[in-house]
Coordinates of C-alpha atoms in Angstrom, one line a residue:
M1 CA 140.1 38.0 74.1
C2 CA 136.8 37.0 75.3
G3 CA 133.3 35.9 74.5
I4 CA 130.4 38.2 75.0
V5 CA 126.6 38.1 75.3
G6 CA 123.8 40.5 76.0
A7 CA 120.2 41.2 75.5
Y8 CA 117.9 44.3 75.3
G9 CA 114.2 44.7 76.0
W10 CA 114.2 42.1 78.8
T11 CA 116.3 40.7 81.6
H12 CA 116.7 37.3 83.4
D13 CA 119.5 36.5 85.9
E14 CA 119.5 32.9 85.2
T15 CA 119.5 33.2 81.4
L16 CA 122.3 35.5 81.5
S17 CA 124.3 33.2 83.8
S18 CA 123.6 30.3 81.4
M19 CA 124.6 32.2 78.3
L20 CA 128.0 33.0 79.9
D21 CA 128.3 29.4 81.0
W22 CA 128.1 28.3 77.5
I23 CA 131.0 30.5 76.3
E24 CA 133.3 29.7 79.2
H25 CA 135.8 28.1 77.0
R26 CA 136.2 31.5 75.3
G27 CA 137.3 33.0 78.5
P28 CA 138.1 30.6 81.3
D29 CA 140.0 33.2 83.3
E30 CA 137.3 35.5 84.6
E31 CA 133.6 36.4 84.3
G32 CA 131.8 39.7 84.4
S33 CA 128.3 40.9 83.9
Y34 CA 125.9 43.7 84.2
L35 CA 122.1 43.9 84.5
D36 CA 119.8 46.8 84.7
R37 CA 116.2 45.8 85.2
D38 CA 114.8 49.3 84.7
A39 CA 116.5 49.7 81.3
G40 CA 115.7 46.2 80.2
L41 CA 119.5 45.4 79.6
M42 CA 121.9 42.7 80.4
M43 CA 125.2 41.9 79.0
G44 CA 128.3 39.9 80.1
A45 CA 131.8 38.6 79.0
R46 CA 134.0 35.6 79.8
R47 CA 137.5 36.7 79.6
L48 CA 140.8 35.1 78.4
S49 CA 143.4 37.4 79.9
I50 CA 146.0 38.3 77.3
V51 CA 146.7 42.2 77.9
D52 CA 146.8 43.9 81.3
L53 CA 146.2 40.7 83.1
E54 CA 145.3 42.4 86.3
G55 CA 143.3 45.3 85.1
G56 CA 141.3 43.9 82.3
S57 CA 138.1 42.9 83.9
Q58 CA 134.9 43.4 82.2
P59 CA 132.5 45.1 81.8
K60 CA 134.5 48.4 81.5
W61 CA 133.0 51.7 82.2
N62 CA 133.7 55.3 81.8
E63 CA 134.4 57.7 84.7
D64 CA 130.7 58.2 85.8
E65 CA 129.6 54.7 84.9
T66 CA 127.2 55.9 82.1
V67 CA 128.9 54.0 79.3
G68 CA 129.9 50.3 79.6
V69 CA 131.4 47.7 77.2
V70 CA 131.9 44.1 76.9
F71 CA 134.5 43.1 74.3
N72 CA 136.0 40.2 72.4
G73 CA 139.2 40.8 70.5
E74 CA 142.4 42.9 70.5
I75 CA 142.9 46.4 69.4
Y76 CA 146.3 46.8 68.2
N77 CA 146.5 50.5 68.2
H78 CA 145.0 51.0 71.7
G79 CA 148.2 52.8 73.0
E80 CA 148.1 55.7 70.4
L81 CA 144.2 56.0 70.9
R82 CA 144.6 56.0 74.7
D83 CA 147.4 58.8 74.4
R84 CA 145.0 60.8 72.1
L85 CA 142.0 60.3 74.3
S86 CA 144.0 61.2 77.4
R87 CA 145.0 64.6 75.9
E88 CA 141.2 65.2 75.2
G89 CA 140.7 64.9 79.0
H90 CA 139.5 61.2 79.4
Q91 CA 140.7 59.3 82.4
F92 CA 141.9 55.6 82.5
E93 CA 142.0 53.2 85.3
S94 CA 143.8 50.4 83.4
E95 CA 146.2 49.5 80.6
C96 CA 143.9 47.2 78.7
D97 CA 142.6 47.8 75.2
T98 CA 139.0 47.3 76.2
E99 CA 138.8 50.6 78.2
V100 CA 139.7 52.6 75.1
L101 CA 136.4 51.7 73.6
V102 CA 134.1 53.5 76.1
H103 CA 136.1 56.7 75.8
L104 CA 136.0 56.4 72.0
W105 CA 132.4 56.1 72.1
E106 CA 132.0 59.4 74.5
E107 CA 134.2 61.1 71.9
Y108 CA 133.1 60.0 68.5
G109 CA 129.9 57.9 69.0
E110 CA 129.3 55.5 66.1
E111 CA 132.1 56.9 64.2
M112 CA 134.5 55.4 66.7
V113 CA 134.9 52.1 64.8
S114 CA 136.6 53.7 61.9
R115 CA 139.6 54.5 64.3
L116 CA 140.1 50.9 65.5
E117 CA 142.8 48.6 64.0
G118 CA 142.3 45.1 65.1
M119 CA 139.9 42.2 65.5
F120 CA 136.8 42.8 67.6
A121 CA 133.3 42.4 68.3
F122 CA 131.6 44.3 71.2
S123 CA 128.5 45.7 72.7
I124 CA 128.3 49.2 74.1
W125 CA 125.6 50.3 76.6
D126 CA 124.9 54.0 76.8
R127 CA 122.7 54.4 79.8
E128 CA 121.8 58.1 79.2
A129 CA 121.0 57.6 75.6
E130 CA 119.4 54.3 76.1
T131 CA 121.2 52.9 73.3
V132 CA 123.1 49.5 72.6
F133 CA 125.7 49.7 69.9
L134 CA 127.1 46.4 68.4
A135 CA 130.2 46.3 66.0
R136 CA 132.4 43.8 64.3
D137 CA 135.8 44.1 62.7
R138 CA 136.2 45.0 59.1
F139 CA 137.0 41.4 58.0
G140 CA 135.0 39.3 60.4
I141 CA 137.9 37.8 62.2
K142 CA 135.7 37.8 65.4
P143 CA 132.1 36.4 65.3
L144 CA 129.0 38.4 66.5
Y145 CA 125.5 37.0 66.2
F146 CA 122.2 39.0 66.7
G147 CA 118.7 37.7 67.0
T148 CA 115.1 38.4 68.1
N149 CA 112.7 36.7 70.3
D150 CA 109.3 37.6 71.6
R151 CA 110.7 39.8 74.4
G152 CA 113.5 41.7 72.5
Y153 CA 116.8 41.5 71.2
V154 CA 119.8 39.1 72.0
W155 CA 123.4 38.9 70.9
G156 CA 126.6 36.9 71.5
S157 CA 129.8 35.4 70.2
E158 CA 128.4 32.1 69.4
L159 CA 125.0 31.0 68.2
P160 CA 124.1 28.7 70.9
A161 CA 124.2 31.4 73.5
L162 CA 121.4 33.1 71.4
L163 CA 119.5 29.8 71.6
I164 CA 119.8 30.0 75.5
G165 CA 118.5 33.4 75.1
G166 CA 115.2 32.2 73.6
V167 CA 115.6 32.8 69.9
N168 CA 113.2 30.7 67.5
R169 CA 114.9 27.4 66.3
T170 CA 113.2 27.4 62.8
I171 CA 115.6 26.6 60.1
D172 CA 115.8 28.8 57.0
P173 CA 115.7 26.7 53.9
A174 CA 117.3 29.3 51.9
A175 CA 120.3 29.2 54.3
V176 CA 120.4 25.5 54.2
Y177 CA 120.7 25.6 50.3
N178 CA 123.6 28.1 50.5
H179 CA 125.2 26.2 53.1
F180 CA 125.5 23.1 51.0
S181 CA 126.4 25.1 47.9
L182 CA 129.3 26.9 49.5
E183 CA 130.2 24.7 52.5
Y184 CA 129.2 27.8 54.8
T185 CA 126.3 30.1 55.3
P186 CA 127.1 33.6 53.9
A187 CA 126.5 36.7 56.0
P188 CA 124.1 38.0 57.3
Q189 CA 122.2 34.7 57.0
T190 CA 122.6 31.9 59.6
L191 CA 120.8 28.5 59.5
L192 CA 118.2 30.1 61.7
E193 CA 115.5 32.4 60.4
D194 CA 115.6 34.9 63.5
V195 CA 119.3 34.9 63.8
W196 CA 121.8 36.9 61.8
K197 CA 125.4 37.5 61.7
V198 CA 126.6 41.1 62.2
E199 CA 128.4 41.5 59.0
P200 CA 132.2 42.3 58.7
G201 CA 132.6 46.0 58.9
Q202 CA 129.0 46.6 60.2
S203 CA 127.6 48.2 63.3
V204 CA 124.1 47.8 64.7
T205 CA 122.3 50.3 66.9
I206 CA 119.5 49.3 69.0
T207 CA 117.1 51.6 70.8
D208 CA 113.5 51.6 71.8
D209 CA 112.6 52.8 68.3
G210 CA 114.2 49.6 66.7
V211 CA 117.3 48.7 65.0
E212 CA 119.6 50.3 62.6
T213 CA 122.5 48.8 60.6
R214 CA 125.5 50.7 59.0
K215 CA 128.5 49.7 57.0
Y216 CA 131.3 51.6 58.3
W217 CA 133.8 49.8 56.0
D218 CA 133.0 48.0 52.9
L219 CA 135.3 45.8 50.7
L220 CA 133.3 46.9 47.6
D221 CA 134.3 50.6 48.3
L222 CA 137.9 49.9 47.5
E223 CA 139.5 50.7 44.2
T224 CA 140.5 47.4 42.8
G225 CA 143.5 46.9 40.6
T226 CA 144.3 50.6 40.1
R227 CA 147.7 50.9 41.6
T228 CA 150.4 51.6 39.0
T229 CA 153.6 50.0 40.4
S230 CA 156.5 47.7 39.6
M231 CA 156.7 44.2 41.1
A232 CA 159.8 45.3 43.1
A233 CA 158.1 48.1 44.5
A234 CA 154.8 46.4 45.4
A235 CA 156.9 43.5 47.0
D236 CA 158.9 46.0 49.1
R237 CA 155.7 47.8 50.2
L238 CA 154.1 44.2 51.1
R239 CA 157.1 43.3 53.2
T240 CA 157.0 46.4 55.1
L241 CA 153.3 46.1 55.8
L242 CA 153.6 42.4 56.8
E243 CA 156.7 43.0 59.2
R244 CA 154.5 45.9 60.8
S245 CA 151.5 43.8 61.2
V246 CA 153.4 40.8 62.6
E247 CA 155.1 43.0 65.1
K248 CA 151.8 44.6 66.4
R249 CA 150.2 41.1 66.7
L250 CA 153.0 39.9 68.9
M251 CA 151.4 42.4 71.6
A252 CA 150.7 40.3 74.6
D253 CA 151.6 39.8 78.2
V254 CA 151.3 36.0 77.8
P255 CA 153.3 33.6 75.6
V256 CA 152.7 33.6 71.8
G257 CA 153.5 30.8 69.3
A258 CA 152.5 30.2 65.6
F259 CA 150.9 27.6 63.6
L260 CA 153.1 26.4 60.9
S261 CA 151.7 24.2 58.1
G262 CA 154.9 24.5 55.9
G263 CA 153.1 26.5 53.2
L264 CA 154.1 29.9 52.1
D265 CA 151.7 32.1 54.2
S266 CA 152.3 30.6 57.7
S267 CA 156.0 30.1 56.9
A268 CA 156.4 33.9 56.1
V269 CA 154.6 34.7 59.3
T270 CA 156.8 32.4 61.3
G271 CA 159.9 33.8 59.8
I272 CA 159.1 37.3 60.6
A273 CA 158.0 36.5 64.1
S274 CA 161.0 34.5 64.8
Q275 CA 163.3 37.5 63.8
L276 CA 161.2 39.7 66.1
K277 CA 161.3 37.6 69.3
D278 CA 164.4 37.1 71.6
E279 CA 163.7 33.5 72.3
P280 CA 162.7 30.6 70.0
L281 CA 159.2 30.9 68.7
K282 CA 156.9 27.9 69.6
T283 CA 155.5 26.4 66.4
Y284 CA 152.8 23.7 65.8
S285 CA 151.8 21.6 62.9
V286 CA 149.8 18.6 62.0
S287 CA 151.0 15.4 60.2
F288 CA 149.0 12.9 58.2
T289 CA 149.9 9.3 57.5
D290 CA 148.8 9.8 53.9
D291 CA 151.9 11.2 52.1
R292 CA 149.6 12.9 49.5
L293 CA 148.3 15.4 52.1
D294 CA 151.2 15.5 54.7
E295 CA 153.3 18.7 54.9
S296 CA 155.2 17.9 58.0
D297 CA 158.5 17.6 56.3
E298 CA 158.2 21.2 54.9
A299 CA 157.0 22.4 58.3
R300 CA 160.1 20.8 59.8
L301 CA 162.2 22.4 57.1
V302 CA 160.9 25.8 58.1
A303 CA 161.1 25.2 61.8
D304 CA 164.8 24.2 61.5
H305 CA 165.6 27.1 59.3
F306 CA 164.2 29.7 61.8
G307 CA 165.3 27.6 64.9
T308 CA 161.8 27.2 66.4
D309 CA 160.6 25.1 69.3
H310 CA 158.5 22.8 66.9
T311 CA 155.7 20.4 67.8
E312 CA 153.7 18.0 65.5
V313 CA 150.3 16.7 66.0
P314 CA 149.5 13.4 64.2
I315 CA 145.8 13.2 62.6
D316 CA 144.3 9.9 61.3
L317 CA 141.0 8.1 61.4
S318 CA 141.3 7.6 65.1
S319 CA 141.2 11.5 65.4
M320 CA 137.5 11.2 64.6
D321 CA 137.1 10.3 68.3
L322 CA 137.2 14.1 68.8
F323 CA 134.3 14.7 66.4
G324 CA 131.5 14.7 69.0
E325 CA 133.4 16.8 71.3
M326 CA 134.4 19.3 68.6
M327 CA 130.7 19.6 67.4
Q328 CA 129.8 21.1 70.8
Y329 CA 131.8 24.2 69.8
L330 CA 130.2 24.6 66.4
G331 CA 127.1 26.7 66.7
E332 CA 126.9 26.5 63.0
P333 CA 128.0 23.6 60.9
T334 CA 130.7 24.1 58.2
G335 CA 132.1 21.7 55.4
H336 CA 135.6 22.9 56.3
L337 CA 137.8 19.8 56.2
Q338 CA 140.3 21.6 58.4
M339 CA 138.2 21.8 61.5
L340 CA 139.2 18.7 63.1
P341 CA 142.9 19.2 62.6
M342 CA 142.5 22.9 63.7
Y343 CA 140.7 21.6 66.9
A344 CA 143.5 19.0 67.7
L345 CA 146.3 21.5 66.9
S346 CA 144.7 24.1 69.2
E347 CA 144.3 21.8 72.1
R348 CA 148.1 21.0 71.9
A349 CA 149.2 24.6 71.4
S350 CA 147.0 25.7 74.3
Q351 CA 149.3 23.7 76.6
D352 CA 152.1 26.0 75.9
V353 CA 150.7 29.4 74.8
K354 CA 147.7 31.4 75.0
V355 CA 148.1 33.3 71.5
A356 CA 149.1 31.7 68.1
L357 CA 149.7 33.6 64.9
A358 CA 148.3 32.0 61.7
G359 CA 148.4 32.7 57.9
E360 CA 144.7 33.1 57.0
G361 CA 143.9 35.6 54.6
A362 CA 146.8 35.6 52.2
D363 CA 145.2 33.2 49.7
E364 CA 142.2 35.4 49.1
L365 CA 144.1 38.7 49.1
F366 CA 146.9 37.5 46.7
A367 CA 145.2 34.8 44.5
G368 CA 146.7 31.7 46.1
Y369 CA 144.3 29.0 45.1
P370 CA 144.7 26.9 42.1
W371 CA 141.3 28.1 40.5
Y372 CA 142.9 31.6 40.2
Q373 CA 145.0 30.0 37.5
H374 CA 142.8 27.3 36.1
V375 CA 139.4 28.9 35.7
P376 CA 140.5 32.1 33.7
E377 CA 142.7 29.9 31.7
H378 CA 139.7 27.6 30.7
K379 CA 137.6 30.8 30.2
R380 CA 140.1 32.1 27.5
K381 CA 140.2 28.9 25.7
V382 CA 136.5 29.2 25.1
D383 CA 136.2 33.0 24.6
F384 CA 135.5 32.6 20.8
M385 CA 132.3 30.9 21.5
P386 CA 129.0 32.8 21.6
E387 CA 127.3 33.1 24.9
F388 CA 124.2 31.1 24.0
T389 CA 126.4 27.9 23.7
H390 CA 126.9 28.2 27.4
D391 CA 123.2 28.3 27.9
V392 CA 122.7 25.3 25.6
A393 CA 125.4 23.2 27.4
G394 CA 123.6 24.1 30.8
A395 CA 120.1 22.8 29.4
V396 CA 121.6 19.7 28.0
A397 CA 123.5 19.1 31.3
Q398 CA 120.0 18.7 33.2
V399 CA 119.1 15.6 30.9
A400 CA 122.4 14.2 29.8
P401 CA 122.9 10.6 31.1
V402 CA 126.8 11.0 31.0
G403 CA 129.1 13.9 30.8
N404 CA 126.7 16.3 32.6
K405 CA 129.2 17.6 35.0
H406 CA 131.5 18.6 32.2
L407 CA 128.7 20.4 30.5
R408 CA 127.7 22.2 33.6
Y409 CA 131.4 23.3 33.9
F410 CA 131.4 24.6 30.3
S411 CA 128.2 26.4 31.0
G412 CA 129.7 28.1 34.0
L413 CA 132.3 29.8 31.9
K414 CA 129.7 32.1 30.3
N415 CA 130.6 35.3 32.3
N416 CA 132.2 36.4 35.7
E417 CA 128.8 36.0 37.5
E418 CA 128.3 32.4 36.3
M419 CA 132.0 31.7 36.8
L420 CA 131.8 32.8 40.4
L421 CA 128.7 30.9 41.0
N422 CA 130.0 27.6 39.7
H423 CA 133.9 27.8 40.3
V424 CA 134.6 29.6 43.6
C425 CA 135.4 27.5 46.7
G426 CA 132.7 24.9 47.6
F427 CA 130.4 25.8 44.8
T428 CA 131.8 23.4 42.1
T429 CA 130.1 21.7 39.2
F430 CA 132.3 18.5 39.8
R431 CA 130.6 18.0 43.2
P432 CA 126.9 16.7 43.8
E433 CA 124.5 19.6 43.6
P434 CA 122.5 20.4 46.7
D435 CA 119.3 19.1 44.9
E436 CA 120.8 15.8 44.7
F437 CA 120.4 15.1 48.5
L438 CA 118.3 18.1 49.8
R439 CA 114.7 19.1 49.4
T440 CA 114.7 22.8 50.0
G441 CA 112.8 24.1 47.1
E442 CA 115.5 26.8 46.9
S443 CA 118.0 27.7 44.2
A444 CA 120.8 30.2 43.7
A445 CA 118.3 32.9 42.7
T446 CA 116.0 32.5 45.5
S447 CA 118.5 31.8 48.2
G448 CA 120.2 35.3 48.0
L449 CA 123.4 33.4 46.6
R450 CA 123.1 34.9 43.0
A451 CA 122.4 38.4 44.5
N452 CA 125.6 38.2 46.6
V453 CA 127.6 37.2 43.5
G454 CA 125.9 39.8 41.3
E455 CA 126.6 42.7 43.8
V456 CA 130.5 41.8 43.6
T457 CA 130.5 41.6 39.7
A458 CA 128.4 44.9 39.4
E459 CA 130.4 46.8 41.9
V460 CA 134.0 45.9 41.2
A461 CA 135.1 48.0 38.3
D462 CA 138.1 46.0 37.4
P463 CA 136.7 43.5 34.8
S464 CA 139.2 40.8 35.5
L465 CA 137.9 37.6 36.8
E466 CA 140.7 37.3 39.3
Q467 CA 139.7 40.5 41.0
H468 CA 136.1 39.5 41.2
M469 CA 137.0 36.1 42.7
S470 CA 139.3 37.7 45.1
T471 CA 136.7 40.3 46.3
Y472 CA 134.0 37.8 46.6
E473 CA 136.1 35.3 48.6
T474 CA 137.6 38.1 51.0
G475 CA 134.0 39.3 51.5
Y476 CA 132.3 36.0 52.0
T477 CA 134.4 32.8 52.0
L478 CA 137.2 34.2 54.2
P479 CA 134.9 35.4 57.2
D480 CA 132.1 32.8 57.1
Y481 CA 134.3 29.8 56.2
H482 CA 138.0 30.1 57.0
L483 CA 137.9 32.6 59.9
Y484 CA 134.9 31.0 61.4
K485 CA 136.8 27.7 61.5
A486 CA 140.0 29.4 62.8
D487 CA 138.1 31.4 65.7
H488 CA 135.8 28.6 67.0
M489 CA 138.3 25.7 66.9
S490 CA 141.0 27.8 68.5
M491 CA 138.7 29.5 71.1
A492 CA 137.2 26.0 72.0
Q493 CA 140.7 25.4 73.4
S494 CA 140.9 28.8 75.0
L495 CA 143.5 30.0 72.5
E496 CA 143.6 33.2 70.7
L497 CA 144.4 33.1 67.0
R498 CA 145.8 36.2 65.3
V499 CA 146.1 36.8 61.6
P500 CA 148.7 39.2 60.3
F501 CA 147.7 39.2 56.8
L502 CA 144.4 40.9 57.7
S503 CA 145.4 44.3 58.8
T504 CA 143.4 47.1 57.3
E505 CA 146.5 48.5 55.5
M506 CA 147.4 45.0 54.0
V507 CA 143.9 44.4 52.6
E508 CA 143.5 47.7 51.1
F509 CA 146.9 47.5 49.6
A510 CA 146.3 44.1 48.2
H511 CA 143.0 45.0 46.5
S512 CA 144.7 48.0 44.9
L513 CA 147.3 45.8 43.0
P514 CA 146.6 44.8 39.4
A515 CA 145.8 41.0 39.0
E516 CA 149.0 40.2 37.0
L517 CA 151.1 41.0 40.1
K518 CA 149.3 38.3 42.2
V519 CA 148.7 35.5 39.5
N520 CA 149.6 34.5 35.9
D521 CA 149.7 31.2 33.9
D522 CA 152.8 30.1 35.6
D523 CA 152.5 31.2 39.3
V524 CA 150.1 32.3 42.1
K525 CA 150.8 34.8 44.9
R526 CA 153.6 36.3 42.7
V527 CA 154.1 39.4 44.7
L528 CA 154.0 37.7 48.1
K529 CA 156.7 35.3 47.0
T530 CA 158.8 38.0 45.8
A531 CA 158.2 40.0 49.0
V532 CA 159.7 37.0 51.1
S533 CA 162.1 35.5 48.6
D534 CA 165.1 36.4 50.8
L535 CA 163.4 35.1 54.0
L536 CA 162.2 31.6 53.2
P537 CA 164.0 28.4 51.7
D538 CA 163.5 27.9 47.8
Q539 CA 161.6 24.8 48.6
I540 CA 158.9 26.6 50.3
L541 CA 158.7 29.3 47.8
E542 CA 158.5 26.9 44.9
R543 CA 155.9 24.2 46.4
E544 CA 152.4 23.9 45.3
K545 CA 149.5 24.7 47.7
M546 CA 148.2 21.7 49.6
G547 CA 146.2 22.9 52.6
M548 CA 145.8 21.1 56.0
R549 CA 142.9 18.7 55.1
P550 CA 142.4 15.1 56.3
P551 CA 141.6 12.3 53.8
V552 CA 137.9 12.3 54.5
E553 CA 137.3 10.3 51.1
D554 CA 139.3 7.5 52.7
W555 CA 137.4 7.8 56.2
F556 CA 134.0 7.6 54.7
E557 CA 135.0 4.2 53.3
E558 CA 135.8 3.0 56.7
E559 CA 133.3 2.6 59.7
H560 CA 133.9 4.8 62.8
D561 CA 131.4 5.5 65.7
S562 CA 131.5 9.3 65.0
I563 CA 130.2 8.6 61.5
E564 CA 127.9 5.8 62.3
T565 CA 126.2 7.6 65.2
W566 CA 125.1 10.4 63.0
F567 CA 125.0 9.1 59.5
T568 CA 122.0 6.7 60.0
R569 CA 118.8 6.5 57.9
E570 CA 116.8 7.5 60.9
K571 CA 118.7 10.6 61.9
L572 CA 118.9 11.7 58.4
R573 CA 115.3 11.4 58.0
Q574 CA 114.7 13.5 61.1
T575 CA 117.0 16.2 59.9
P576 CA 115.0 19.1 58.1
Y577 CA 115.6 19.3 54.2
V578 CA 117.8 16.2 53.9
D579 CA 116.7 13.4 51.6
A580 CA 117.6 10.4 53.7
N581 CA 117.3 8.0 50.7
R582 CA 119.5 10.1 48.5
A583 CA 122.0 10.9 51.2
T584 CA 122.3 7.2 52.0
A585 CA 122.8 6.3 48.3
L586 CA 125.5 8.8 47.9
R587 CA 127.5 7.1 50.9
D588 CA 126.8 3.7 49.4
A589 CA 128.1 4.8 46.0
H590 CA 131.1 6.4 47.7
R591 CA 132.0 3.1 49.6
R592 CA 131.5 1.1 46.3
G593 CA 134.1 3.3 44.5
E594 CA 131.5 4.6 42.1
E595 CA 131.7 8.1 43.3
S596 CA 134.2 10.2 45.3
V597 CA 132.1 12.5 47.4
G598 CA 133.9 12.7 50.7
R599 CA 133.6 16.4 50.9
T600 CA 129.7 16.3 50.4
L601 CA 129.4 13.4 53.0
W602 CA 131.5 15.6 55.5
M603 CA 129.0 18.4 55.1
I604 CA 126.0 16.1 55.4
L605 CA 127.6 14.5 58.6
T606 CA 128.2 17.9 60.3
Y607 CA 124.8 19.4 59.4
V608 CA 123.0 16.3 60.8
A609 CA 125.2 16.2 64.1
W610 CA 124.6 20.0 64.4
Y611 CA 120.8 19.7 64.1
H612 CA 120.5 17.0 66.6
S613 CA 123.0 18.6 68.9
F614 CA 121.5 22.2 69.0
I615 CA 118.0 22.5 67.4
D616 CA 116.2 19.4 67.9
E617 CA 114.6 20.3 71.3
Q618 CA 114.3 16.6 72.4
N619 CA 118.1 16.0 72.2
A620 CA 119.7 19.5 72.1
V621 CA 122.4 20.3 74.5
V622 CA 121.1 23.9 75.0

């Protein structure tokens, strides 16, 4: 596990060194770099030693040092790939998974990525072909940014490294609109005009002739809901896949633990991992003083059930003391409420282990969120009404003095595209719309958001809303929101987070299942619950989803230095596209109890703190 940086078309020793210094937290064990002035190529890595502690230094080269790689991630099938490549005559000097990549490039070129199982982001330099090859794993578990400046190209694991590399700091208003609509910025957008995310399942080839991108794996290519199977057969297959995936993700030459919320997903991973390990698994959870949000009792129940070595991390308003420190590791802001708990949890876990397993991905694959039940149910109740009534409701909502949010909600039940736009994740009609506190001049149509949603509804042949929601969330919300939070907050503490639900086999299997095996009016994640019914206590199988989220609604009614430092009229006014008067009015209304807009205030807070930390050149830390 590492962080990587690089540039093509120019070289500068001090810049490369500064880029690597920025990502030191991603790899505090070792630094490696390569610079070729004649070719105009430089790249480097910071290493967190997980596999082959002695032999895993980077960059890694082929036998004649014409192909080199810097790599972030884990290749879980590197052993079988090594055996195959050895039979083809390739010679290895280490046991690390990184070295497999250069020989795969020699053997298969760009097609190499289709043979990898794991989480990864890497850059390969082929000296003879004068080619840079970038690639990111299928689900976006590991981040990779790519940008341009007036000298050439620059890339890295975190966006601030690209700022050090000289990319333009101009903010993209369309991305700002999307960020405040979704609570994240959907790939390939970032908040900067000249920086993009390498998309999940995408590779980027850079030569003197320019840049070519290619999707080597695309979620939209999967056949969705086509598998004919019984619940029992599907659950049995799922259990096998999950056990296989957890076993592979225990691969390490360092201690491995698990994050345990007390929910279904992390409990299933913890249970299987505990059965596979000889010694008690170390597990970690957070606790909240607010009983409405606290899951610590359930986490302790699971820990006792499997005999884990369990640790709790308390979170309350005083935890906001960590906010400024945490923001230094967020090259892009996000409205994710789990960021601060994840940051504190990772700090504690990193004292004992270098790797932790987590349950990310299961909710998207197996329809685990409440809206997978509620929104289709609401749609069915109004199916008898003609479509134009939804348009009328939407128009009236623009001018109605009361009830406008309910009218907007009804308007969004028109069809699958409108329902995705209005009811998936952060984009909800019962929250202030971006135009209420922003001045971007953008809309869902101009920002690219409607196009993203429209592509999903057009490409997914299964007409069920549940499958469209699952595909959209797996393709966008999961990598750019949940996995971004998981990666950046864990790596901020030099901790590698692994996600067993996101094996290629698991994802492709989940999307092949009909919606009714995942969700119905009575329950969510039906097939997953059936698959682990003999493993977990009934209390865990039957409980409702909560999520590891702090009570930000209460926090914004209080005063705390980390809030008051950034949420000032002056800083709001200096932040592009924020309407300072409207944002201030929102917080005042929240504190008076007239509106509950804690999530929106959290998004504004993180965006303002990000801008003044990274983009405002008078105050930026990079």
